[in-house]
Tab-separated table of C-alpha atoms in Angstrom:
chain	number	residue	atom	x	y	z
A	20	MET	CA	0.000	0.000	0.000
A	21	LYS	CA	1.241	3.518	-0.804
A	22	ILE	CA	0.875	5.719	2.273
A	23	LEU	CA	1.523	9.461	2.229
A	24	ILE	CA	2.053	11.213	5.565
A	25	VAL	CA	1.875	15.003	5.664
A	26	THR	CA	3.413	16.701	8.687
A	27	ASP	CA	4.584	20.156	9.669
A	28	ALA	CA	6.560	18.522	12.506
A	29	TRP	CA	9.728	16.794	11.351
A	30	TYR	CA	13.462	16.621	11.918
A	31	PRO	CA	15.478	18.392	13.214
A	32	GLN	CA	12.667	18.840	15.772
A	33	VAL	CA	12.886	16.460	18.701
A	34	ASN	CA	9.410	15.720	20.025
A	35	GLY	CA	6.811	13.021	20.342
A	36	VAL	CA	5.130	13.774	17.020
A	37	VAL	CA	8.361	13.336	15.070
A	38	ARG	CA	9.314	10.217	17.013
A	39	THR	CA	5.848	8.675	16.590
A	40	LEU	CA	5.784	9.290	12.840
A	41	ASP	CA	9.343	8.078	12.335
A	42	GLU	CA	8.757	4.866	14.285
A	43	THR	CA	5.363	4.277	12.644
A	44	SER	CA	6.893	4.641	9.182
A	45	LYS	CA	9.616	2.113	10.059
A	46	GLN	CA	7.008	-0.403	11.212
A	47	LEU	CA	4.846	0.166	8.127
A	48	LYS	CA	7.881	-0.305	5.850
A	49	ASN	CA	8.659	-3.561	7.688
A	50	LEU	CA	5.140	-4.688	6.763
A	51	GLY	CA	5.869	-3.987	3.090
A	52	HIS	CA	4.157	-0.621	2.652
A	53	GLU	CA	5.629	2.225	0.615
A	54	ILE	CA	5.816	5.366	2.767
A	55	LYS	CA	6.382	8.928	1.612
A	56	PHE	CA	6.448	12.076	3.726
A	57	ILE	CA	5.659	15.671	2.910
A	58	THR	CA	7.583	17.719	5.497
A	59	PRO	CA	8.822	21.324	5.725
A	60	GLU	CA	12.059	20.274	3.997
A	61	GLY	CA	12.109	21.754	0.510
A	62	PHE	CA	9.581	24.479	1.307
A	63	LEU	CA	10.284	28.129	1.997
A	64	SER	CA	9.548	28.438	5.706
A	65	VAL	CA	9.780	30.701	8.732
A	66	PRO	CA	10.092	29.796	12.418
A	67	CYS	CA	6.838	29.698	14.383
A	68	PRO	CA	6.825	32.863	16.532
A	69	THR	CA	6.051	31.078	19.804
A	70	TYR	CA	7.909	27.816	19.058
A	71	PRO	CA	10.863	28.550	16.728
A	72	GLU	CA	11.814	24.874	16.320
A	73	ILE	CA	8.633	24.484	14.260
A	74	LYS	CA	9.038	25.598	10.654
A	75	LEU	CA	5.930	27.109	9.069
A	76	SER	CA	5.955	26.540	5.316
A	77	LEU	CA	4.982	29.574	3.264
A	78	PHE	CA	2.486	29.172	0.412
A	79	PRO	CA	2.856	25.383	0.122
A	80	GLY	CA	-0.484	24.679	-1.615
A	81	ALA	CA	0.592	24.153	-5.231
A	82	LYS	CA	3.650	22.080	-4.321
A	83	VAL	CA	1.710	19.927	-1.820
A	84	SER	CA	-0.990	19.303	-4.451
A	85	SER	CA	1.648	18.337	-7.003
A	86	LEU	CA	3.386	15.961	-4.567
A	87	ILE	CA	0.085	14.259	-3.679
A	88	ARG	CA	-0.861	13.853	-7.360
A	89	GLU	CA	2.616	12.562	-8.228
A	90	PHE	CA	2.695	9.937	-5.450
A	91	ASN	CA	-0.983	8.988	-5.929
A	92	PRO	CA	-1.324	7.409	-2.454
A	93	ASP	CA	-3.702	4.649	-1.450
A	94	CYS	CA	-3.875	6.301	1.987
A	95	LEU	CA	-3.366	9.935	2.941
A	96	HIS	CA	-2.632	10.738	6.567
A	97	ILE	CA	-2.510	14.382	7.687
A	98	SER	CA	-0.603	14.487	10.930
A	99	THR	CA	-0.597	18.202	11.773
A	100	GLU	CA	-2.872	21.195	11.399
A	101	GLY	CA	-0.151	23.587	10.129
A	102	PRO	CA	0.352	24.989	6.611
A	103	LEU	CA	1.304	21.637	5.067
A	104	GLY	CA	-1.598	19.871	6.763
A	105	LEU	CA	-4.002	22.608	5.668
A	106	SER	CA	-2.766	22.354	2.076
A	107	ALA	CA	-3.129	18.563	2.041
A	108	ARG	CA	-6.607	18.817	3.570
A	109	SER	CA	-7.617	21.382	0.951
A	110	TYR	CA	-6.382	19.149	-1.877
A	111	ALA	CA	-8.127	16.094	-0.428
A	112	CYS	CA	-11.440	17.924	0.017
A	113	ARG	CA	-11.315	19.450	-3.502
A	114	ASN	CA	-10.621	16.034	-5.011
A	115	ASN	CA	-12.896	13.869	-2.829
A	116	LEU	CA	-9.861	12.025	-1.498
A	117	ALA	CA	-10.425	10.268	1.814
A	118	PHE	CA	-7.876	10.983	4.527
A	119	THR	CA	-7.144	10.325	8.164
A	120	SER	CA	-5.735	12.883	10.557
A	121	ALA	CA	-4.068	12.966	13.935
A	122	TYR	CA	-4.407	15.055	17.053
A	123	HIS	CA	-1.146	14.510	18.893
A	124	THR	CA	-1.267	17.093	21.637
A	125	ARG	CA	-3.451	19.550	23.520
A	126	PHE	CA	-2.978	22.220	20.879
A	127	PRO	CA	-5.728	24.634	22.065
A	128	GLU	CA	-4.327	24.681	25.592
A	129	TYR	CA	-0.816	25.425	24.278
A	130	VAL	CA	-2.107	28.194	22.014
A	131	HIS	CA	-4.063	29.680	24.903
A	132	ALA	CA	-1.064	29.542	27.257
A	133	ARG	CA	1.166	31.304	24.703
A	134	THR	CA	-1.288	33.775	23.157
A	135	LYS	CA	-4.424	33.928	25.360
A	136	ILE	CA	-6.606	32.993	22.366
A	137	PRO	CA	-9.760	31.476	23.920
A	138	LEU	CA	-10.000	27.684	23.818
A	139	ASN	CA	-13.346	27.695	22.010
A	140	ILE	CA	-11.818	29.491	19.008
A	141	THR	CA	-9.006	26.978	18.595
A	142	TYR	CA	-11.343	24.033	19.176
A	143	ALA	CA	-13.683	25.441	16.493
A	144	PHE	CA	-10.744	25.460	14.065
A	145	LEU	CA	-9.923	21.848	15.007
A	146	ARG	CA	-13.587	20.849	14.555
A	147	TRP	CA	-13.463	22.292	11.036
A	148	PHE	CA	-10.019	20.820	10.232
A	149	HIS	CA	-10.762	17.269	11.400
A	150	GLY	CA	-14.435	17.299	10.382
A	151	ARG	CA	-13.783	15.769	6.944
A	152	SER	CA	-11.287	13.198	8.225
A	153	GLU	CA	-12.340	9.541	8.114
A	154	LEU	CA	-10.967	9.232	11.633
A	155	VAL	CA	-8.826	11.290	13.964
A	156	MET	CA	-6.005	9.316	15.574
A	157	VAL	CA	-5.401	10.299	19.209
A	158	PRO	CA	-2.745	9.105	21.688
A	159	THR	CA	-4.871	8.432	24.795
A	160	ALA	CA	-8.391	7.784	26.065
A	161	GLU	CA	-8.276	11.147	27.855
A	162	VAL	CA	-7.578	12.995	24.599
A	163	GLU	CA	-10.308	10.965	22.907
A	164	LYS	CA	-12.756	12.152	25.612
A	165	ASP	CA	-11.699	15.766	25.029
A	166	LEU	CA	-12.379	15.550	21.301
A	167	ILE	CA	-15.745	13.902	21.900
A	168	LYS	CA	-16.614	16.654	24.391
A	169	TRP	CA	-15.690	19.345	21.844
A	170	LYS	CA	-17.479	17.378	19.044
A	171	ILE	CA	-14.346	17.001	16.945
A	172	GLY	CA	-14.215	14.363	14.242
A	173	ASN	CA	-14.269	10.651	14.791
A	174	PRO	CA	-11.491	10.047	17.355
A	175	GLN	CA	-9.769	6.675	17.504
A	176	ILE	CA	-7.069	5.772	20.027
A	177	TRP	CA	-3.681	5.175	18.380
A	178	THR	CA	-1.575	3.727	21.158
A	179	ARG	CA	2.188	4.009	21.263
A	180	GLY	CA	4.129	0.841	21.774
A	181	VAL	CA	7.312	0.178	23.677
A	182	ASP	CA	10.421	-0.904	21.781
A	183	LEU	CA	11.297	-4.153	23.542
A	184	GLU	CA	14.773	-4.120	22.021
A	185	ILE	CA	15.515	-0.993	24.068
A	186	PHE	CA	13.335	-1.558	27.137
A	187	LYS	CA	13.560	-5.110	28.428
A	188	PRO	CA	14.031	-6.663	31.827
A	189	GLN	CA	17.399	-8.208	32.490
A	190	LYS	CA	17.593	-10.795	35.251
A	191	GLY	CA	20.374	-10.523	37.788
A	192	ARG	CA	21.310	-6.968	36.867
A	193	ARG	CA	19.936	-5.303	40.002
A	194	LYS	CA	21.811	-5.744	43.260
A	195	ASN	CA	19.328	-3.748	45.318
A	196	LYS	CA	16.006	-5.549	45.905
A	197	LYS	CA	14.078	-2.442	46.972
A	198	PRO	CA	11.039	-1.645	44.808
A	199	ILE	CA	11.487	0.764	41.922
A	200	LEU	CA	8.700	3.098	40.902
A	201	LEU	CA	8.452	4.091	37.265
A	202	ASN	CA	6.146	6.621	35.661
A	203	VAL	CA	5.874	6.471	31.896
A	204	GLY	CA	4.266	9.616	30.602
A	205	ARG	CA	4.858	12.690	28.556
A	206	VAL	CA	6.519	15.968	29.254
A	207	ALA	CA	5.124	18.871	27.269
C-alpha cells in the first residue's frame, strides 16, 4: 500500500510527534508498505513565533498538491494542522480524497497559554479541520474524551508501543532488591 504522511513537525525537531511518525513509518515499511512524507524540507519556511523549532511553510499549496498527485497514495494521513496539513486537507477535500488525521497534543491549551486565544476558538478550528477526516487518531483515552466533548471528528485511540529491544528486563542486573517506581508519561 502507498501511504503518504503530511506533517509540519519533522526533523530536526525532537518531540513526540516526530518520534511517533518516524517509528510508525519504520514499522509500516517492515510490513511492506511504501511510505512517503511531505515535510517542511524543501519548502520556503519561517520559524513559528512562539515555538521557533517548528518551521511554518509559506504558500505550500501548489507544491503539496503536485506531490500528492505525483505519489498517488492509497492512503493519505494528515498528521498536523499547520500549513502543510491545511494544504493537504484542501487538496483532499477538492478532489474527494479520503484521509485520516491525527491530534497529537493539547494544541488549544498550548495556544491559549502562549497567546491567550480562547479555547473555544481553537477548538472550532480543530472541529473544522478534522471534520472531513475519516478518523482522527489520538494518543490516549483522555484525549479521545476531550475531542468527543468538543465534538471534533471521529477520534480513535492510536496507542504508542514500547520498543522491547531498548526496554527489556534483564535478570540478575539489580543488586538492590528495593522496589522501583516508574512513571511512563509525557513531558510537554
